[in-house]
CSV table of C-alpha atoms and ligand atoms in Angstrom, one decimal:
chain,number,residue,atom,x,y,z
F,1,UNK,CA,-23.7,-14.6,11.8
F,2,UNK,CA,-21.1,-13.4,14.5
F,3,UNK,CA,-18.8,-10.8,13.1
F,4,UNK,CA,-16.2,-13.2,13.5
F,5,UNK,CA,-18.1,-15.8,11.7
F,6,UNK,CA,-19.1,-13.2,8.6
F,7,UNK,CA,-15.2,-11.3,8.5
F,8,UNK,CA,-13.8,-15.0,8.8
F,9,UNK,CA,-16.2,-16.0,5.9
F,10,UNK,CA,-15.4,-12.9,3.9
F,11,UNK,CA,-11.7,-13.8,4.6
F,12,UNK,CA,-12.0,-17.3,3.1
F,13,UNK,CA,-13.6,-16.0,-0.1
F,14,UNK,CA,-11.5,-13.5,-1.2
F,15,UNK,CA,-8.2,-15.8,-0.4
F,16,UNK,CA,-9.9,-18.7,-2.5
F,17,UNK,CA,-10.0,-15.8,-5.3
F,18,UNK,CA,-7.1,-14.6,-5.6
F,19,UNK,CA,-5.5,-18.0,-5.1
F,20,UNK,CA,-7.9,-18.3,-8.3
F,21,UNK,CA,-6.6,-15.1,-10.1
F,22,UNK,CA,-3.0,-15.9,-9.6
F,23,UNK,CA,-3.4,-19.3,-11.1
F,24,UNK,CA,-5.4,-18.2,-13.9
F,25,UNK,CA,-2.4,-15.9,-14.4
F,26,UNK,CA,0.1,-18.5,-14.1
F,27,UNK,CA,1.7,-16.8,-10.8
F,28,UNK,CA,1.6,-19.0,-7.0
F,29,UNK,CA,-0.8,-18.1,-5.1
F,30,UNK,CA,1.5,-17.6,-1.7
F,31,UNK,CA,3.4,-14.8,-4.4
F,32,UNK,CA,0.1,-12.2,-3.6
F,33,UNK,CA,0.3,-11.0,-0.3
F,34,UNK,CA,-3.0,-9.8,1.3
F,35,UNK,CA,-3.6,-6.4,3.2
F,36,UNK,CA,-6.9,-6.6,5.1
F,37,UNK,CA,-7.6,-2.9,5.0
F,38,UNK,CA,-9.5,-1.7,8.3
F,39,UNK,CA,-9.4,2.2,8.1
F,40,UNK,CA,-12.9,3.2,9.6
F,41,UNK,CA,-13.5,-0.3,11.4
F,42,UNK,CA,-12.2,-0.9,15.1
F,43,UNK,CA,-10.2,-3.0,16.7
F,44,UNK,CA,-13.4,-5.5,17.0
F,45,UNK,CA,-12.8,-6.1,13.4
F,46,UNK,CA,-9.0,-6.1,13.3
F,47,UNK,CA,-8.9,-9.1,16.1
F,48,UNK,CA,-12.0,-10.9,14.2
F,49,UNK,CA,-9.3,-11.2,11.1
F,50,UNK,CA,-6.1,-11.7,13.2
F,51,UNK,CA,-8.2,-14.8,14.9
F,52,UNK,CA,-9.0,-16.2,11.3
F,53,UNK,CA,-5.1,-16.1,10.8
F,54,UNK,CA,-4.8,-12.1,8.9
F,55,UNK,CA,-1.3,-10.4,9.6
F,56,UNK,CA,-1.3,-7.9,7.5
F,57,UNK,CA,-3.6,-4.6,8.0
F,58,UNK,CA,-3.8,-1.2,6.3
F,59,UNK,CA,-4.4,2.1,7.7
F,60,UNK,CA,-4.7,5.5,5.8
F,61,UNK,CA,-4.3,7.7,8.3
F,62,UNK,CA,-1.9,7.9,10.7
F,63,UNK,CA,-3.6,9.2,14.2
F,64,UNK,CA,-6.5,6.6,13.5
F,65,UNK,CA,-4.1,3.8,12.8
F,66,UNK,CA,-2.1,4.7,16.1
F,67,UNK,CA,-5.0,3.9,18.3
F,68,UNK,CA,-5.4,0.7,16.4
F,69,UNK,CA,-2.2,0.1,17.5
F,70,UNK,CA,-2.1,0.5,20.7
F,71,UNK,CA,-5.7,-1.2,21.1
F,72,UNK,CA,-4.2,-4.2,19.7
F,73,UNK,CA,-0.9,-4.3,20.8
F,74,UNK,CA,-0.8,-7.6,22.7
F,75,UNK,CA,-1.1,-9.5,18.7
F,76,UNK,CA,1.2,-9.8,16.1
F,77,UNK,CA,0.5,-7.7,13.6
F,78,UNK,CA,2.1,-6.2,10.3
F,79,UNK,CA,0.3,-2.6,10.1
F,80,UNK,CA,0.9,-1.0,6.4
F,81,UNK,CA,0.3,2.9,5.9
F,82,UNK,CA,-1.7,2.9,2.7
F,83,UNK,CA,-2.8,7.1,2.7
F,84,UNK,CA,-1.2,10.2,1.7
F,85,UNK,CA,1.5,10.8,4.6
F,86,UNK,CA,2.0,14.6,5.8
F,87,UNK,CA,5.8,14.9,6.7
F,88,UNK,CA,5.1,16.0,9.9
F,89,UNK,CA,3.6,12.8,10.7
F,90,UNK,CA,6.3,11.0,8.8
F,91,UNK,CA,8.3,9.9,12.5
F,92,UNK,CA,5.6,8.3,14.1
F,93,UNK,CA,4.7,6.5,10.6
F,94,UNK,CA,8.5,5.0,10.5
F,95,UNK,CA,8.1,3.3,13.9
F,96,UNK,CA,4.5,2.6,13.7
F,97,UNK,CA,4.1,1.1,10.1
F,98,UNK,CA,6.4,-2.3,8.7
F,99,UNK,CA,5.7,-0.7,5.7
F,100,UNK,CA,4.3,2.5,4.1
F,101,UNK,CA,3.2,2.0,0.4
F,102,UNK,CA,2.4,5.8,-0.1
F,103,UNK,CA,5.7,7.6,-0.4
F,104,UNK,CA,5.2,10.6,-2.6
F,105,UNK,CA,8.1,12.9,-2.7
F,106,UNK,CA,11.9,13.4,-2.1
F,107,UNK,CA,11.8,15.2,1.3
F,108,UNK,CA,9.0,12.8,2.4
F,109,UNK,CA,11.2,9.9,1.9
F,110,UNK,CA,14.2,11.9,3.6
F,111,UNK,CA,12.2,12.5,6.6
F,112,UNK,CA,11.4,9.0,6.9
F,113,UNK,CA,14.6,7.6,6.1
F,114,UNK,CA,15.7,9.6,9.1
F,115,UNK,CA,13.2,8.8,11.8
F,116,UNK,CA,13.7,5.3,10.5
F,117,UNK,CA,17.9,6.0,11.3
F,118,UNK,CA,17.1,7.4,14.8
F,119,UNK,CA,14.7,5.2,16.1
F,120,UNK,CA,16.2,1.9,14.6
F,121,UNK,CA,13.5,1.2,12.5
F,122,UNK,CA,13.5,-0.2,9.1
F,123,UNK,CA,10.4,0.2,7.2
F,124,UNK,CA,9.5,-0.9,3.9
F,125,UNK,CA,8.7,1.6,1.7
F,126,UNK,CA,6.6,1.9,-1.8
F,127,UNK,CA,6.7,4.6,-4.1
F,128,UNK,CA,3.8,5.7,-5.2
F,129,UNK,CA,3.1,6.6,-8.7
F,130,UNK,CA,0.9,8.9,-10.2
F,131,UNK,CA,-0.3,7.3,-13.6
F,132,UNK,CA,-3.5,9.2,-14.5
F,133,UNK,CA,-2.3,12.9,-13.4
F,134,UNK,CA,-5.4,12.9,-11.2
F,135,UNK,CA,-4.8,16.4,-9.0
F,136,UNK,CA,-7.3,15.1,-6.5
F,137,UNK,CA,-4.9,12.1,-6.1
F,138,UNK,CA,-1.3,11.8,-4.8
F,139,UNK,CA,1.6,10.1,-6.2
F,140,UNK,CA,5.1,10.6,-8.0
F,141,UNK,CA,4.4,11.1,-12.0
F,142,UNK,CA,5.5,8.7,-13.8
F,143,UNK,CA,8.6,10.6,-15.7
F,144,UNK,CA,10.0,11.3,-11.8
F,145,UNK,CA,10.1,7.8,-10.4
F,146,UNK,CA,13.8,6.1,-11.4
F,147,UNK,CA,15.1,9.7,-9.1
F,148,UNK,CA,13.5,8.8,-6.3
F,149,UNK,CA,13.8,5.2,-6.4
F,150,UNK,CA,17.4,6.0,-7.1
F,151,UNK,CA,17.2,8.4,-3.8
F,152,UNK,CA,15.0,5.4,-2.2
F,153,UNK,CA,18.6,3.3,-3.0
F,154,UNK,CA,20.4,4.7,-1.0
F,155,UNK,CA,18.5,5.2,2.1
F,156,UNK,CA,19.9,3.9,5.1
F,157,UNK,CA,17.2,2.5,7.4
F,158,UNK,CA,14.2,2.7,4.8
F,159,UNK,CA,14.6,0.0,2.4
F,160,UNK,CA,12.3,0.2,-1.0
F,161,UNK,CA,10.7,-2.9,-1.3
F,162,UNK,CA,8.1,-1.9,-4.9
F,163,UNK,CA,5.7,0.5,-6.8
F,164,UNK,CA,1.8,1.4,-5.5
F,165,UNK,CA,-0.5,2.2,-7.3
F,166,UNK,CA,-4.3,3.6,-6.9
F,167,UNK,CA,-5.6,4.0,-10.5
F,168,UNK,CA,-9.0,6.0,-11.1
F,169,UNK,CA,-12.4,4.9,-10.3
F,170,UNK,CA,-14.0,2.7,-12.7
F,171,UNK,CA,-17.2,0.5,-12.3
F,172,UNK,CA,-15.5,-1.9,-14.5
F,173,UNK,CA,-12.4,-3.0,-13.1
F,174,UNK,CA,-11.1,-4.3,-17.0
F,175,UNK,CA,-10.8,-0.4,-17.1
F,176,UNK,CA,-8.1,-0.1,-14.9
F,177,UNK,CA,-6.4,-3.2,-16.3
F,178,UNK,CA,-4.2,-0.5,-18.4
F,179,UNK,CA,-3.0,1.2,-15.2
F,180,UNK,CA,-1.9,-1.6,-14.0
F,181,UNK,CA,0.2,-3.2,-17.1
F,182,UNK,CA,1.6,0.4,-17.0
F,183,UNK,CA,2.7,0.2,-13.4
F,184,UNK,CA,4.4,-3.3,-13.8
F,185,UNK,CA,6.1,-2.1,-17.2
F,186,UNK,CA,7.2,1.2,-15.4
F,187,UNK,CA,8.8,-1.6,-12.8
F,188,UNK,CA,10.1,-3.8,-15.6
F,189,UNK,CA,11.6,-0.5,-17.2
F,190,UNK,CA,13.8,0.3,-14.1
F,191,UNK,CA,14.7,-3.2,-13.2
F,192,UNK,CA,16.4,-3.3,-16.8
F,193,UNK,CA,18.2,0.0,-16.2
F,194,UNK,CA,19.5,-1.3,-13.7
F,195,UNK,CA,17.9,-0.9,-10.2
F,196,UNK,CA,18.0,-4.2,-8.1
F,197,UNK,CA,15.2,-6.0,-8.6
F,198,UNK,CA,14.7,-7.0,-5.0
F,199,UNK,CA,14.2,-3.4,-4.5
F,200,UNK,CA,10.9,-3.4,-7.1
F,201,UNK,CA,10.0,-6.8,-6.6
F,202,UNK,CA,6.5,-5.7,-5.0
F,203,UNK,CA,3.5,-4.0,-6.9
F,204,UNK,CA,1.1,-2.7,-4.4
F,205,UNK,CA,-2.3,-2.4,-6.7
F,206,UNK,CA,-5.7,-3.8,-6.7
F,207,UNK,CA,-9.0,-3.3,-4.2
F,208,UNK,CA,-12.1,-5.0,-3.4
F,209,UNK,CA,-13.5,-4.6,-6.9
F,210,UNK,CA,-10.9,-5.2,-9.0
F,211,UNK,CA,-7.7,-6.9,-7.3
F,212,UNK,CA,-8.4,-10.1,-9.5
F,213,UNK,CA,-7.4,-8.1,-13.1
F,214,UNK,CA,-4.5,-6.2,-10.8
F,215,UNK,CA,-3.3,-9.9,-10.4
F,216,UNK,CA,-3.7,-11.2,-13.5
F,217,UNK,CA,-1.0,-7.9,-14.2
F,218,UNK,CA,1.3,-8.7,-11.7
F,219,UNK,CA,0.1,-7.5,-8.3
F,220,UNK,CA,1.9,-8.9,-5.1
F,221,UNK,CA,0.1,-6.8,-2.5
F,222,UNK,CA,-3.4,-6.1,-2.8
F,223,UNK,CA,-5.5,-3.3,-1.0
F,224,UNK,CA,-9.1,-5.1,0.1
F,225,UNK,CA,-11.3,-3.5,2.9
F,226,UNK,CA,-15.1,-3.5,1.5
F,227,UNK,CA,-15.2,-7.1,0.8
F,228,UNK,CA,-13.7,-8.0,4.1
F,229,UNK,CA,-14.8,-5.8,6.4
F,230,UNK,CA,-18.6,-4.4,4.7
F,231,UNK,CA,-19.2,-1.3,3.7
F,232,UNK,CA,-17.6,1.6,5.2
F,233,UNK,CA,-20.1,4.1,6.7
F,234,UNK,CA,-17.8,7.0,7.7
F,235,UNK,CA,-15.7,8.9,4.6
F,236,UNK,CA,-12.7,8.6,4.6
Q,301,PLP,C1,-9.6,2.2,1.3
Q,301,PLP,C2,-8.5,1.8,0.4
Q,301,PLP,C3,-8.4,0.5,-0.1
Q,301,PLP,C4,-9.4,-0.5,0.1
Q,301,PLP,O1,-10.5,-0.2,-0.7
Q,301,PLP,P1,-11.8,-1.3,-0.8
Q,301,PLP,O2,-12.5,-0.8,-2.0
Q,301,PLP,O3,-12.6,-1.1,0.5
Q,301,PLP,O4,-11.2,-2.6,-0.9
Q,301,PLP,C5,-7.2,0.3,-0.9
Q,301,PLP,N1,-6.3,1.2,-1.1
Q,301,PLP,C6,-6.3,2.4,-0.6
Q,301,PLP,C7,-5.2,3.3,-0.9
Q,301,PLP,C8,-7.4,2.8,0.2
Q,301,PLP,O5,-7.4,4.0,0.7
């Protein structure tokens, strides 16, 4: 097969299940959004999706999603930042990005809020939260979220659209089902305290190997790469 026959294929399967998972769970299907995650692939891959009708993309870094950019800037694309963002990058991610699900900390959400403000952008953002207090991984702990979804309120150009999650590795995606009830609880939690529920209505969680049990939990935006695009070959 053509690579635009196999991604196309690929495509087709994993939008007939989670069509699948979101039924199972009660939920429409058009209510889970998906991100066709190309970090490591180029823009051969990116325009094979875009022609079997993808919009949204995630990146995880910043420089490598740039050139994406700019090698496929003649289609319409919604790019998502999906990695740890350094603040120094954090200007060229409010521009770049229609939203960035990884927003980790106070001065990182500042800085973006900012660019955003200067350049007349208005990303969405997504906090982050740090479930498992995994060092290797980043994220806001769980105990610190309603402050910087309260700071996230009142940003001017930045407007907080949900929660993200990336829960350990398990072989057994039922594993991370917990993670995931937690994150949508932790959303649930806030929304009764008061924080506008437009503002949390999106839970960014789930991957090739286990979006179906992130939908079942309440997952709007899920993360797939691997089962789109093959196996990545480069680290990333
Ligand atoms: C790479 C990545 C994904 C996609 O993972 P796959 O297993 O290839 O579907 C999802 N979320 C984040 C944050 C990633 O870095």
């Amino acid at each position: 097969m053509t690579l635009d026959a196999t991604i196309a294929a690929n495509l087709a399967a994993i939008r007939s299940r989670i069509a699948d998972a979101a039924r199972r769970a009660g939920r429409r299907p058009e209510d889970v959004r998906l991100v066709a995650v190309s970090k490591t692939f180029g823009p051969d891959h990116v325009r094979a999706a875009w022609a079997a009708s993808q919009r949204d993309f995630g990146e995880n870094k910043v420089q490598e999603a740039l050139q994406k950019l700019e090698a496929t800037a003649d289609i319409e694309i919604r790019w998502h930042l999906i990695g740890h963002l350094q603040s120094n990058k954090a200007r060229k991610a409010a521009t770049a990005f229609a939203a960035i699900h990884s927003v980790d900390s106070m001065d990182l959400l500042r800085r973006i809020d900012e660019a955003a403000v200067e350049q007349q952008a208005s990303p969405d953002v997504l906090i982050q939260v740090d479930l498992a207090g995994e060092e290797t991984k980043h994220g806001v702990p769980e105990a610190d979220v309603a402050s910087i979804v309260q700071a996230a309120l009142s940003c001017r150009a930045a407007r907080l659209c949900g929660l993200m999650l990336l829960p350990p590795w398990f072989d057994d995606a039922e594993q991370a089902r917990p993670y995931f009830a937690r994150l949508r609880r932790l959303r649930d939690r806030l929304v009764a305290d008061g924080v506008p529920a437009a503002h949390l209505a999106d839970l960014s969680m789930g991957m090739s190997h286990d979006f179906e049990v992130a939908i079942q939990e309440g997952a709007t935006l899920v993360r797939i790469g691997t089962a789109i695009f093959g196996k990545r070959t480069v680290r990333t």
